[in-house]
XYZ file of C-alpha atoms in Angstrom:
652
model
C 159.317 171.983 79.315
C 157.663 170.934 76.564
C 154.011 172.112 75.955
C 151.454 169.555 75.538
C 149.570 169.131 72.210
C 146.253 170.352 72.039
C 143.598 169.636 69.265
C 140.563 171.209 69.108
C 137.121 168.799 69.100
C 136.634 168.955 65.865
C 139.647 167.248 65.155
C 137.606 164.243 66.624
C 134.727 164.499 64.736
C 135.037 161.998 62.461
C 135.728 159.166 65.684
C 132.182 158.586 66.345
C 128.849 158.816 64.602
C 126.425 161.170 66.765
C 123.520 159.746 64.666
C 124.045 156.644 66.589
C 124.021 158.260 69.901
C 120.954 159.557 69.187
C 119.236 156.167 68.258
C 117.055 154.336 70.917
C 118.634 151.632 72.375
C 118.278 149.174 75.651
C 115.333 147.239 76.926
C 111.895 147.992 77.058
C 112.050 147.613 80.520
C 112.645 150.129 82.771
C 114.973 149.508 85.655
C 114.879 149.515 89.219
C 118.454 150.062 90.726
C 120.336 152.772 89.994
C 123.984 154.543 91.516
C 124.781 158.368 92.689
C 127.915 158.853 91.114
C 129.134 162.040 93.547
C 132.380 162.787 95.556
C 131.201 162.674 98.838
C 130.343 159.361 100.841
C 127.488 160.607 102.660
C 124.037 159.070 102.462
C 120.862 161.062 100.491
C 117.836 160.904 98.942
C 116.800 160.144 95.275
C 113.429 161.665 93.903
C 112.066 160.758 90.413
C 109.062 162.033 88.467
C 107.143 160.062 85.772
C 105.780 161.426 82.455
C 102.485 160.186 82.762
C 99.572 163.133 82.485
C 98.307 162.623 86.252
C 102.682 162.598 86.795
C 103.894 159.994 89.646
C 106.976 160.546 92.270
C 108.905 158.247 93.649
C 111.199 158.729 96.676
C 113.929 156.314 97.923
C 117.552 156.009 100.282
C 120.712 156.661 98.516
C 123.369 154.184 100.335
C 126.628 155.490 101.312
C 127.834 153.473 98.583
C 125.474 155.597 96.276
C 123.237 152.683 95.209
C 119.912 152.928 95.832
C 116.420 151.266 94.111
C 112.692 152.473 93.389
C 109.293 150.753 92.591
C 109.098 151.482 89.221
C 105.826 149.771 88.645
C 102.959 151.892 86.802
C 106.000 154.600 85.924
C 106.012 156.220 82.211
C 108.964 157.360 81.206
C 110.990 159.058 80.484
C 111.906 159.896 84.010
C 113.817 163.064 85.630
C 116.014 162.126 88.485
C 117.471 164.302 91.730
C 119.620 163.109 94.068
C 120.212 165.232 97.544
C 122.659 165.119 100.193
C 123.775 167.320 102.418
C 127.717 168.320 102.623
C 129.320 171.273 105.010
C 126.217 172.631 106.101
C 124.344 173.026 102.307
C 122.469 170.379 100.293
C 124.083 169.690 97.033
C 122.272 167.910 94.154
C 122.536 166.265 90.928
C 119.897 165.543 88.165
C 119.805 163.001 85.267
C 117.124 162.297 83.017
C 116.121 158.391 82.256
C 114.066 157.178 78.947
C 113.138 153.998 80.835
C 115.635 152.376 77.995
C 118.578 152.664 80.250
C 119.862 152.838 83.662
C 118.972 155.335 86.758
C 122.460 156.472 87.502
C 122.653 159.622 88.276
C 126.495 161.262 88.028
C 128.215 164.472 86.482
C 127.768 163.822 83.254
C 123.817 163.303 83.799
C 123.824 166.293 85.401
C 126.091 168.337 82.661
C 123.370 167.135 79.980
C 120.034 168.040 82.268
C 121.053 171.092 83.506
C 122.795 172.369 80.389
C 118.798 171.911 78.223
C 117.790 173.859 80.630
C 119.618 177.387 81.184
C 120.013 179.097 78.274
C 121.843 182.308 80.216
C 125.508 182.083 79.156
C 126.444 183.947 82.450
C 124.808 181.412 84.504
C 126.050 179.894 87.977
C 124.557 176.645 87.669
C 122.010 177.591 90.183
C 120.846 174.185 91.700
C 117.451 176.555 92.680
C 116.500 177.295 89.476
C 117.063 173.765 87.987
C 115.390 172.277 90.639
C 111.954 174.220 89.698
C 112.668 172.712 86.070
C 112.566 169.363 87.946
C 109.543 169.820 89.974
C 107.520 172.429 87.279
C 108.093 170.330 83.999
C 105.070 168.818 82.146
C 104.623 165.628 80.076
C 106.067 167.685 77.283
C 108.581 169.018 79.204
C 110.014 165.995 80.615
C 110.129 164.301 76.826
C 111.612 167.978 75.937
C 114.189 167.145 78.729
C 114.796 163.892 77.683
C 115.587 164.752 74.015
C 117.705 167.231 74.641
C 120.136 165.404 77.346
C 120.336 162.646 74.675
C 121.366 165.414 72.317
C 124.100 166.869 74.769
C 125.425 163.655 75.577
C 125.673 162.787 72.298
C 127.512 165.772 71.595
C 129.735 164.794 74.825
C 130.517 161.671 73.312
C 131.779 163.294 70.246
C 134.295 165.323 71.440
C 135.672 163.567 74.347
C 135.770 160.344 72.306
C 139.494 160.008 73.170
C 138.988 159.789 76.610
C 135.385 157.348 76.321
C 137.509 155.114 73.868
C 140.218 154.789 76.849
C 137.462 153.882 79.404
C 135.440 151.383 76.734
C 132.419 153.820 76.681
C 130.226 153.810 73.549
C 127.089 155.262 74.829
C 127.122 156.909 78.508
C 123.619 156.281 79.081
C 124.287 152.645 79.420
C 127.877 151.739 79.603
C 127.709 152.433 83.259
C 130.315 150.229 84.559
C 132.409 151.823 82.271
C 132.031 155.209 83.321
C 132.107 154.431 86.700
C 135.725 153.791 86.185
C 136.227 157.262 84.165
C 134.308 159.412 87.001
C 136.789 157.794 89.491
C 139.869 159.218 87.678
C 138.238 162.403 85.809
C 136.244 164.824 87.055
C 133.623 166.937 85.124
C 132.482 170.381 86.076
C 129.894 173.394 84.662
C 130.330 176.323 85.196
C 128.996 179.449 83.122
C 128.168 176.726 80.710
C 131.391 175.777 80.170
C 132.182 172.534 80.319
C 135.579 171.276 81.869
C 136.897 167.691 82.514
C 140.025 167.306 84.724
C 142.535 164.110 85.542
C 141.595 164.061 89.525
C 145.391 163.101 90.299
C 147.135 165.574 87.987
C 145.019 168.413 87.905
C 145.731 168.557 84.180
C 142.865 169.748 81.836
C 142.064 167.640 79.263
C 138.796 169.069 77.865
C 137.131 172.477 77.925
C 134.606 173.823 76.041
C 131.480 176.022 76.248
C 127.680 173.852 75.830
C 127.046 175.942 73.403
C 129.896 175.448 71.228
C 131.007 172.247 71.862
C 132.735 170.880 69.009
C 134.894 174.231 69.001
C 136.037 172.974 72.740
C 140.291 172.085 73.461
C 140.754 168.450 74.001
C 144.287 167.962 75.121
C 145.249 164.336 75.241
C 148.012 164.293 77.107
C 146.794 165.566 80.219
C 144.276 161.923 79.882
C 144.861 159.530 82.428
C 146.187 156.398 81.709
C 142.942 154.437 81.520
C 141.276 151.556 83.618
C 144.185 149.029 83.078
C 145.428 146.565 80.246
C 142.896 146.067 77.877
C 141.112 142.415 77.534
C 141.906 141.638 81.154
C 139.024 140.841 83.030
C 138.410 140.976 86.932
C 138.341 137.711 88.502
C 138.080 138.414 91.948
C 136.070 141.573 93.792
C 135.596 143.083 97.368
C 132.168 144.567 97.959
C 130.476 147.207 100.371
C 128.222 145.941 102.778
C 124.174 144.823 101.295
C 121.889 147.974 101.479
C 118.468 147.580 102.995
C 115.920 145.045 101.229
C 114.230 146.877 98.955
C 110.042 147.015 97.579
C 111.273 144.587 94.267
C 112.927 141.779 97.632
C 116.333 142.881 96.359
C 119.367 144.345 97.656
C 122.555 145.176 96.621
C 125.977 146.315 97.190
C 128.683 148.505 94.964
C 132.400 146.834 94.056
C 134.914 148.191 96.320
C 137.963 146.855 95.037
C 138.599 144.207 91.602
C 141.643 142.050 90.654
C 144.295 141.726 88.840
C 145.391 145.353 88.915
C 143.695 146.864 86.165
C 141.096 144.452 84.874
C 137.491 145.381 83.641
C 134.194 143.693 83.770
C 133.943 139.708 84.871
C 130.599 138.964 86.781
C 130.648 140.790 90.485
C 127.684 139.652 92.517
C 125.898 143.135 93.553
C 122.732 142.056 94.189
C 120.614 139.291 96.112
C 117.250 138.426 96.582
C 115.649 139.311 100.146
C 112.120 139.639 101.892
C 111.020 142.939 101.724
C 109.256 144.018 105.018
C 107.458 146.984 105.099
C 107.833 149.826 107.530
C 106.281 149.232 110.922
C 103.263 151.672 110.034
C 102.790 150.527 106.313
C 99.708 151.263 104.625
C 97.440 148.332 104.282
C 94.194 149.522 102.727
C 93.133 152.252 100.340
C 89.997 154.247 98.683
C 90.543 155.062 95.024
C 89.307 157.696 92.780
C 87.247 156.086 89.207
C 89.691 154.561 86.727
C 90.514 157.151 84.033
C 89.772 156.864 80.340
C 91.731 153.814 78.681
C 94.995 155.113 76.892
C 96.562 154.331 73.742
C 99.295 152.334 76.028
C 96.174 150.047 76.979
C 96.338 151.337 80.382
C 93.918 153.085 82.989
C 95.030 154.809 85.853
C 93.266 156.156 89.365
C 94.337 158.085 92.226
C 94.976 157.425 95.989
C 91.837 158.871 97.860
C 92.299 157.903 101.700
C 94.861 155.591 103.296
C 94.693 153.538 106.442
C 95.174 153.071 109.174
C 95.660 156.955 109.570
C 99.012 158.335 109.451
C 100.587 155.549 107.480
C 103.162 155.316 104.418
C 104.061 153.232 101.817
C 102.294 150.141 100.931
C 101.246 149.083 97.398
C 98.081 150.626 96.277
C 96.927 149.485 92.746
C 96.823 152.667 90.991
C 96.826 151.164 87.542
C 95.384 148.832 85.498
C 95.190 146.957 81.904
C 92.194 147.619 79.695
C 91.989 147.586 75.662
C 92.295 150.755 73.989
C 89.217 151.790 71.314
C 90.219 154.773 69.469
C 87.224 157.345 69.599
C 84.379 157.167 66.989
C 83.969 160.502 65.080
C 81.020 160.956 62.906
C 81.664 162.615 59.798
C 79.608 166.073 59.492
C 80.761 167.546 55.979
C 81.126 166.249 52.928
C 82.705 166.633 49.208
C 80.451 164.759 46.241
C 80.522 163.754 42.622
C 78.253 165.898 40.229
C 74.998 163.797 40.245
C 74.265 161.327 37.845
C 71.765 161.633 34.767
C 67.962 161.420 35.838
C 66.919 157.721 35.674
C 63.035 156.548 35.145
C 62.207 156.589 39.023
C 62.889 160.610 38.897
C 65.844 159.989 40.876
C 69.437 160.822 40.662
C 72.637 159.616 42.884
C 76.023 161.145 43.240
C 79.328 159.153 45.689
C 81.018 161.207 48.472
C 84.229 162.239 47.374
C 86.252 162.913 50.802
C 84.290 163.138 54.242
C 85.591 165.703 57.228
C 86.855 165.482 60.449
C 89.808 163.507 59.512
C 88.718 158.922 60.508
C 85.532 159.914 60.822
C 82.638 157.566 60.083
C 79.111 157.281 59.351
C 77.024 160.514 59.138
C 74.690 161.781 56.870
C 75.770 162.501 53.432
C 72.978 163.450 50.851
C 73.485 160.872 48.120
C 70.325 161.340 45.566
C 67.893 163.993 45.143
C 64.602 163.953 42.825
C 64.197 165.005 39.181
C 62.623 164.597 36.415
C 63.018 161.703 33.805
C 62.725 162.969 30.009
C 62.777 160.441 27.739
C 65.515 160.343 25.020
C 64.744 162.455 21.804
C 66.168 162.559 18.493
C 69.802 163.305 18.148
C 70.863 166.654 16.555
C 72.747 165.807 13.328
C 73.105 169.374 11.971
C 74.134 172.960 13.480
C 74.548 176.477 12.676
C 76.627 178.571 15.013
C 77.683 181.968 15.486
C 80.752 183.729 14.749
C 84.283 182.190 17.042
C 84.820 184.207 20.004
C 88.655 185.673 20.788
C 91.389 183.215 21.313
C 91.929 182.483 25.058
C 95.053 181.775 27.253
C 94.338 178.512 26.863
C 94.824 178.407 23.107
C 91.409 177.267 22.190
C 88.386 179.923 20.883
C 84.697 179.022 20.927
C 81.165 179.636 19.334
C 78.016 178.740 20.260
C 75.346 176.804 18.506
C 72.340 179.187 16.763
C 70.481 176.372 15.504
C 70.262 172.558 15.299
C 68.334 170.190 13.159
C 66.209 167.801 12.776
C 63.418 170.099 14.692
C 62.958 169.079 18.120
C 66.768 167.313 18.243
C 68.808 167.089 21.396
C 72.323 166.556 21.884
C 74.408 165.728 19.263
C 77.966 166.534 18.683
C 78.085 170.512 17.789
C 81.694 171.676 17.476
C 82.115 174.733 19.621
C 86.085 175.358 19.867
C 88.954 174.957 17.804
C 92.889 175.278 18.652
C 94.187 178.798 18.132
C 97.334 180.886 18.990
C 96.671 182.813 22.317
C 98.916 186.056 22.348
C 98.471 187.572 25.502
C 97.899 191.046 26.392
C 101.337 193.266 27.236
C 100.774 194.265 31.048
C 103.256 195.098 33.454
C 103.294 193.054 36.551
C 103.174 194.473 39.743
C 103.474 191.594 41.931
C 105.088 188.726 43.005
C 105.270 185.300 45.009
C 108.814 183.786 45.690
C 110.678 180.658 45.879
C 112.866 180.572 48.924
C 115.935 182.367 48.793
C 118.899 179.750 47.562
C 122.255 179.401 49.728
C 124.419 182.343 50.717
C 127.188 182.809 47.248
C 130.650 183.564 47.887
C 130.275 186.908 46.608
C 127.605 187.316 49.787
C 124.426 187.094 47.974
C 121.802 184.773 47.571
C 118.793 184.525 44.825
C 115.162 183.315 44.688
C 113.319 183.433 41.805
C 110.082 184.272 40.587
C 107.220 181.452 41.208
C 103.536 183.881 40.250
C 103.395 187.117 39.073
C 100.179 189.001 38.962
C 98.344 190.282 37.493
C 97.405 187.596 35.164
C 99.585 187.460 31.941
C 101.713 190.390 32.784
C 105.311 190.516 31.713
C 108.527 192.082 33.055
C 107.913 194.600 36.524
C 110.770 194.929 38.952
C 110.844 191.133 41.212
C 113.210 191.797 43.884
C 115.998 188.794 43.203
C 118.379 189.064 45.821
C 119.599 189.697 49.104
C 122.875 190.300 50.796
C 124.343 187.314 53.098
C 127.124 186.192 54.840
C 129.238 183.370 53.071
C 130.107 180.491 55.423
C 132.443 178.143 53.304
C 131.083 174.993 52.749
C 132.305 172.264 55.190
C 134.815 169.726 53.518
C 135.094 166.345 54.175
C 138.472 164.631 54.913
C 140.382 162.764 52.060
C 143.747 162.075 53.969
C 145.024 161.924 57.552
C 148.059 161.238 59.355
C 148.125 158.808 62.297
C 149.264 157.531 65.289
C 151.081 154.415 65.290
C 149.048 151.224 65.299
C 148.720 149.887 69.604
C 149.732 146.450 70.583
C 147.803 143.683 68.926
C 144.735 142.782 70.743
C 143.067 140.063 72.190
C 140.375 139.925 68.896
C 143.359 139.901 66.578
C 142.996 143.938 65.783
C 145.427 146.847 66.735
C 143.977 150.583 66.574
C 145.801 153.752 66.004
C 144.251 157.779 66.128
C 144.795 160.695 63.717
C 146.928 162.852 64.061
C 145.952 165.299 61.433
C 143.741 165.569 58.821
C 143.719 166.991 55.012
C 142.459 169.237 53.623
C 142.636 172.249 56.059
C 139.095 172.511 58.272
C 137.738 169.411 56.956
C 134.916 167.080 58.833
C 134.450 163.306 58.798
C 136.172 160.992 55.664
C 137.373 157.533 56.530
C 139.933 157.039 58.281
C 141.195 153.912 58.606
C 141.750 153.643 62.229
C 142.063 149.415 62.412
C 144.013 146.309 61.139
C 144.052 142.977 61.450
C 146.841 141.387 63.445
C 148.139 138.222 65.182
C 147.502 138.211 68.627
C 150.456 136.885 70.678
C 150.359 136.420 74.412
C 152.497 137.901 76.508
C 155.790 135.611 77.572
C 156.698 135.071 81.069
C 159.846 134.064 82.021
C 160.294 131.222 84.636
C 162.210 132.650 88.242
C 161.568 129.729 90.516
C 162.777 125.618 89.624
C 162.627 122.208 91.488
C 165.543 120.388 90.002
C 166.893 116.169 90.581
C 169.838 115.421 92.524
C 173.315 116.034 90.842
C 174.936 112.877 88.763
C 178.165 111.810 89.531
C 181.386 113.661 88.750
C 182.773 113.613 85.000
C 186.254 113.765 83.902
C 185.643 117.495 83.169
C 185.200 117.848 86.942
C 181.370 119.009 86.668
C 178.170 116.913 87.336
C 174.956 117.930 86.206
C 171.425 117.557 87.323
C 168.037 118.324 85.575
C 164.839 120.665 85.834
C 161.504 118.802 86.752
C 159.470 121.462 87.170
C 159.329 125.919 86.806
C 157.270 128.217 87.650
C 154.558 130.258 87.375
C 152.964 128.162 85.345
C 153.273 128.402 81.480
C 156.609 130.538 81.309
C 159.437 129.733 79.530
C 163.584 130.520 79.528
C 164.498 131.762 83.223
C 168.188 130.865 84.394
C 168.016 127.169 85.625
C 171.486 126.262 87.628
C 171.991 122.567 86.492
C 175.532 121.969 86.589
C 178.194 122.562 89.224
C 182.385 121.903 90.000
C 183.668 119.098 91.402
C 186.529 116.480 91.846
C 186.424 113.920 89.637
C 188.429 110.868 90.761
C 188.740 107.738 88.614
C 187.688 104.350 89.728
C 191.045 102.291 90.736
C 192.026 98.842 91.284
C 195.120 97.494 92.481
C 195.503 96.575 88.829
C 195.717 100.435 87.669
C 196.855 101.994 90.687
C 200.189 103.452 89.244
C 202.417 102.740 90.654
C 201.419 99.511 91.985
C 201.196 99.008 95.214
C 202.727 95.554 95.664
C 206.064 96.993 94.988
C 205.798 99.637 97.887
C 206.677 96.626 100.112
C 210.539 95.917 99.438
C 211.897 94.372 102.355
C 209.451 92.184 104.368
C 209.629 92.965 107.975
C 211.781 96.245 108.182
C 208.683 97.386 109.772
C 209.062 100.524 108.252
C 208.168 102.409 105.035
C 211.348 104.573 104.927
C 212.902 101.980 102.785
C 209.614 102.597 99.932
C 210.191 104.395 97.103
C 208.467 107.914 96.971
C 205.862 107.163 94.992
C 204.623 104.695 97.211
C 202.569 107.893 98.540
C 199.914 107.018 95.901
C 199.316 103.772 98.285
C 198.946 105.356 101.879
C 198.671 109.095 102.613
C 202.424 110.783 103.651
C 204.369 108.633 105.956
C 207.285 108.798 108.023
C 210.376 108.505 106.301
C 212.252 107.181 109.404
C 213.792 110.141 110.542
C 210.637 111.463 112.929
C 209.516 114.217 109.694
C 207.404 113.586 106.412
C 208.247 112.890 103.180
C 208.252 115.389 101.060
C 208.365 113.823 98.120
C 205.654 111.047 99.633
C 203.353 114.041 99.990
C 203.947 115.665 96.585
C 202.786 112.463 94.660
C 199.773 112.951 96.544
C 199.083 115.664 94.180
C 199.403 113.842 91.048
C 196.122 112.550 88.526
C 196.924 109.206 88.594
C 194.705 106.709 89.317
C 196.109 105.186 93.502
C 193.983 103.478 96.117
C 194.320 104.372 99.609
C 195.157 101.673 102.264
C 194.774 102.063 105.741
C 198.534 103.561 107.335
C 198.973 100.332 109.476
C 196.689 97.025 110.047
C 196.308 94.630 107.587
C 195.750 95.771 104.193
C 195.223 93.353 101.470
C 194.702 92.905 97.424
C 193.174 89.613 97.556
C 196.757 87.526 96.824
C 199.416 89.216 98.750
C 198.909 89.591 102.541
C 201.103 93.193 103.081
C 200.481 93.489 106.864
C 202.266 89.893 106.672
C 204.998 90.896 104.507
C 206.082 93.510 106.920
């Protein structure tokens, strides 16, 4: 036997973009309805928790069908998701985590990314326990934490079983979900240890396995894939449903498609939900004490808590634990400041400076000291001449300077003394003895890497003993794809496009490229051949001895060919008169009143059918003309039998 071809995920790499996966996507809504996507047909319980600070749980029915619904109203998201139910005497559970973007369904592959963020133990057991106190433990940061990372690990799903999602129609898991309600009914998807492993439920074959941590180094082997949900482009026309559940809080129920037609056919528009009147249970709360509304939040929403509940003992009912309010961002006033260098001294013995930058960070107002007192001099005479000492040695900056000794005329300010003048610093030799670093660059193939030298101190030094390099471990650069192989292009479709795979890709280890996976095409619909006609009545008889008759209508409708049956055998017999009868029959009649025929010739047989010769026996040779083609008329063997002229009952 033949063993099946295996390719390893990376292979598949390049068939999908995990940057989309990872993009936001859906409503801004959250939803309300949501399907348990487990193996067993028993009814449970769903649970959810909310993100919000003050968090909020939710608690519902799970149908025997799996569909169940929650309140969602005052809910931040994103959500985490458990649904219980109990099977041979232990409760089994599954978890999913929601961004309020997509649906609530809750199946293996919800589970596989939850519980896989959360168990980093590559021995593990999957121990429901354990996750469970992630569920009920994890903060507002731990449920966006959550969040990210199952959207990470489903993207990473969708990567390398992208075979198998482009069978079922599945671009993104999180929302596809009719689509992958279909896959979970032929595949099913385990964890174990942390490995990963999706099996055709009527084969047993595996067709992907793979550890969470090393995904894209997982086996896909295609052909253990089942065949798929059907013929693509058909769509269901006709449904069968489960029973409605209850009526839920939102006055809706629904139901879960049981079975779809034609055989194989995807989407169309089932009907799996109506609107109802939601009554509430018997003892329903009715009234309620709150705590104070909480600080407005940057959502524009206040919240408060449930106090008391009446009457006592009572559950449910829809306290207003929320409201809308407008949002003003705390004031801060500003406390420290940075200024300008204060102005010159004006005539009111004042002088003003601007804040430069003000501290904490939005803050406003405060009290910044802007002016202070001085004291005004009056302008003097300007200094037009200087004396000045010897220049000083020439700094690092290439400049030297000197200061002014004297100034004239006596009594002069200001002025424009020159105090520097460009020179050419050479610095002192000094060894340095320490150094900052630029980050080391990426690993060589020779397994080193290098940084170089950003500071060195002290000032000016030269030369000292920077430390350069480091050993490393090489990892080849990853190279991208620049040919493939493929698969031959499938049947047209529908949209005028056929798709094909790849097979193989060039050169060795390479990641992503373009592939060029479509082509346009000419969609033809399939021909069906006609098996059933209505047909007219047959014509008459032609000399060929065959009459014919025509098709008026075939079915089904709209084939064509088929094998039609519109001609069959027959006798064909000319149309006589006495005129053409050969021979004629007016010379069958020799002797008038012999009474008998023995007397006719032979071929007087074409005239009556064989008659007695006389003797009591046949004529032979009467009954052989019978067999001839010539065109004869039949007359009755005795009576009167007449051509219109020539009475022959009369001549005999």
């Amino acid at each position: 036997m033949m063993k099946p071809k295996q390719y390893t995920a990376a292979t598949w790499l390049g068939a999908a973009s995990l940057a989309l996966l990872l993009a936001a996507c859906g409503s801004s809504d959250s939803p309300s309805a949501g399907q348990a996507l487990t193996d067993s047909s028993s009814a449970g319980v769903v649970s959810l928790k909310d993100s919000s600070s003050d968090a909020k749980s939710r608690t519902g029915p799970v149908q025997a069908d799996g569909s169940f619904a929650l309140d969602m109203a005052g809910l931040s998201a994103p959500y985490l998701l458990r649904v219980e139910w109990s099977e041979a005497g232990s409760t089994r559970r599954l978890y999913a985590v929601s961004e309020g973007r997509e649906n609530l369904d809750v199946n293996p592959l919800t589970d596989v990314a939850f519980r896989g963020g959360h168990d980093e133990d590559d021995d593990d057991d999957g121990d429901e326990e354990e996750d469970d106190g992630v569920f009920e433990g994890s903060d507002h940061d731990g449920k966006h934490g959550s969040a990210t990372q199952a959207r990470y690990i489903l993207g990473q799903l969708t990567v390398v079983l992208a075979p198998l999602f482009e069978r079922y129609g599945i671009t993104d898991p999180r929302t596809d979900r009719d689509a992958v309600r279909l896959l979970l009914r032929d595949v099913r998807v385990s964890l174990s240890h942390r490995v990963v492993t999706v099996t055709n439920r009527e084969t047993g074959g595996v067709i992907f396995t793979g550890h969470l941590n090393r995904l894209s180094q997982g086996t896909f082997t295609a052909a253990n894939m089942p065949a798929g949900p059907g013929t693509p482009g058909t769509t269901c026309t006709a449904f069968t449903y489960s029973a409605f559940g209850e009526c839920q809080p939102g006055n809706t129920q629904t139901r879960t498609v049981l079975t779809s037609t034609p055989a194989g056919c995807t989407g169309g528009a089932p009907v799996t939900s109506q609107a109802c009147t939601y009554v509430p249970p018997v003892n329903a709360c009715t009234a309620f004490t709150y705590s104070a509304f909480g600080e407005c939040q940057p959502g524009n929403m206040q919240t408060r808590t449930v106090l008391t509940s009446t009457p006592a003992g009572c559950t449910g009912g829809a306290p207003i634990t929320s409201q809308a309010c407008t949002y003003v961002p705390p004031v801060t006033t500003c406390t420290a400041f940075t200024y300008s260098a204060f102005a010159a001294c004006q005539p009111n013995n004042t002088q003003v400076r601007t804040v430069l930058t003000s501290s904490p960070a939005g803050c406003t107002g405060g009290a910044p000291v802007t002016s202070q007192a001085c004291t005004y001099v009056p302008p003097v005479n300007t200094c037009t001449a200087f004396t000045y000492s010897a220049y000083g040695a020439c700094q690092p900056s290439n400049t030297q300077t000197r200061t002014v000794l004297t100034s004239s005329p006596a009594g002069c300010t200001g002025g424009a003394p020159v105090t520097s003048q460009a020179c050419t610093y050479v610095p002192p030799v000094t060894t340095c003895s320490s150094f900052t670093y630029s980050a080391f660059a990426a690993c060589q193939p020779n397994n080193t890497q290098v940084r170089t030298v950003l500071t060195s101190s002290p000032a000016g030094c030269t030369g000292g003993a920077p430390v350069l390099t480091q050993a490393c471990t090489y990892v080849p650069p990853v190279t991208t794809c620049t040919s493939f192989t493929y698969s031959a292009f499938d049947a047209c479709q529908p949209n005028n496009t056929q798709v094909r795979t790849v097979l193989t890709s060039s050169p060795a280890g390479c990641t992503g490229g373009s592939p060029v996976l479509t082509q346009a095409c000419t969609y033809v619909p399939p021909v069906t051949t006609c098996t059933a006609f209505t047909y007219s009545a047959y014509g008459a008889c032609q000399s060929n001895n065959t009459q014919t008759r025509t098709v008026l209508t075939s079915s089904p409708a709209g084939c064509t060919g088929g094998a039609p049956v519109t001609m069959q055998a027959c006798v064909f017999v000319p149309a006589c008169t006495l005129a053409t009868a050969t021979p004629s029959c007016s010379t069958c009649h020799g002797t008038p009143g012999t009474g008998s025929h023995a007397s006719r010739p032979l071929s007087c047989a074409n005239c009556h059918g064989p008659v007695n010769n006389g003797a009591g026996t046949p004529s032979t040779g009467m009954a052989a003309a019978l067999s001839g083609t010539a065109c004869r008329l039949t007359y009755p063997t005795s009576g009167t039998h007449d051509n219109g002229t020539v009475n022959f009952g009369a001549a005999q």
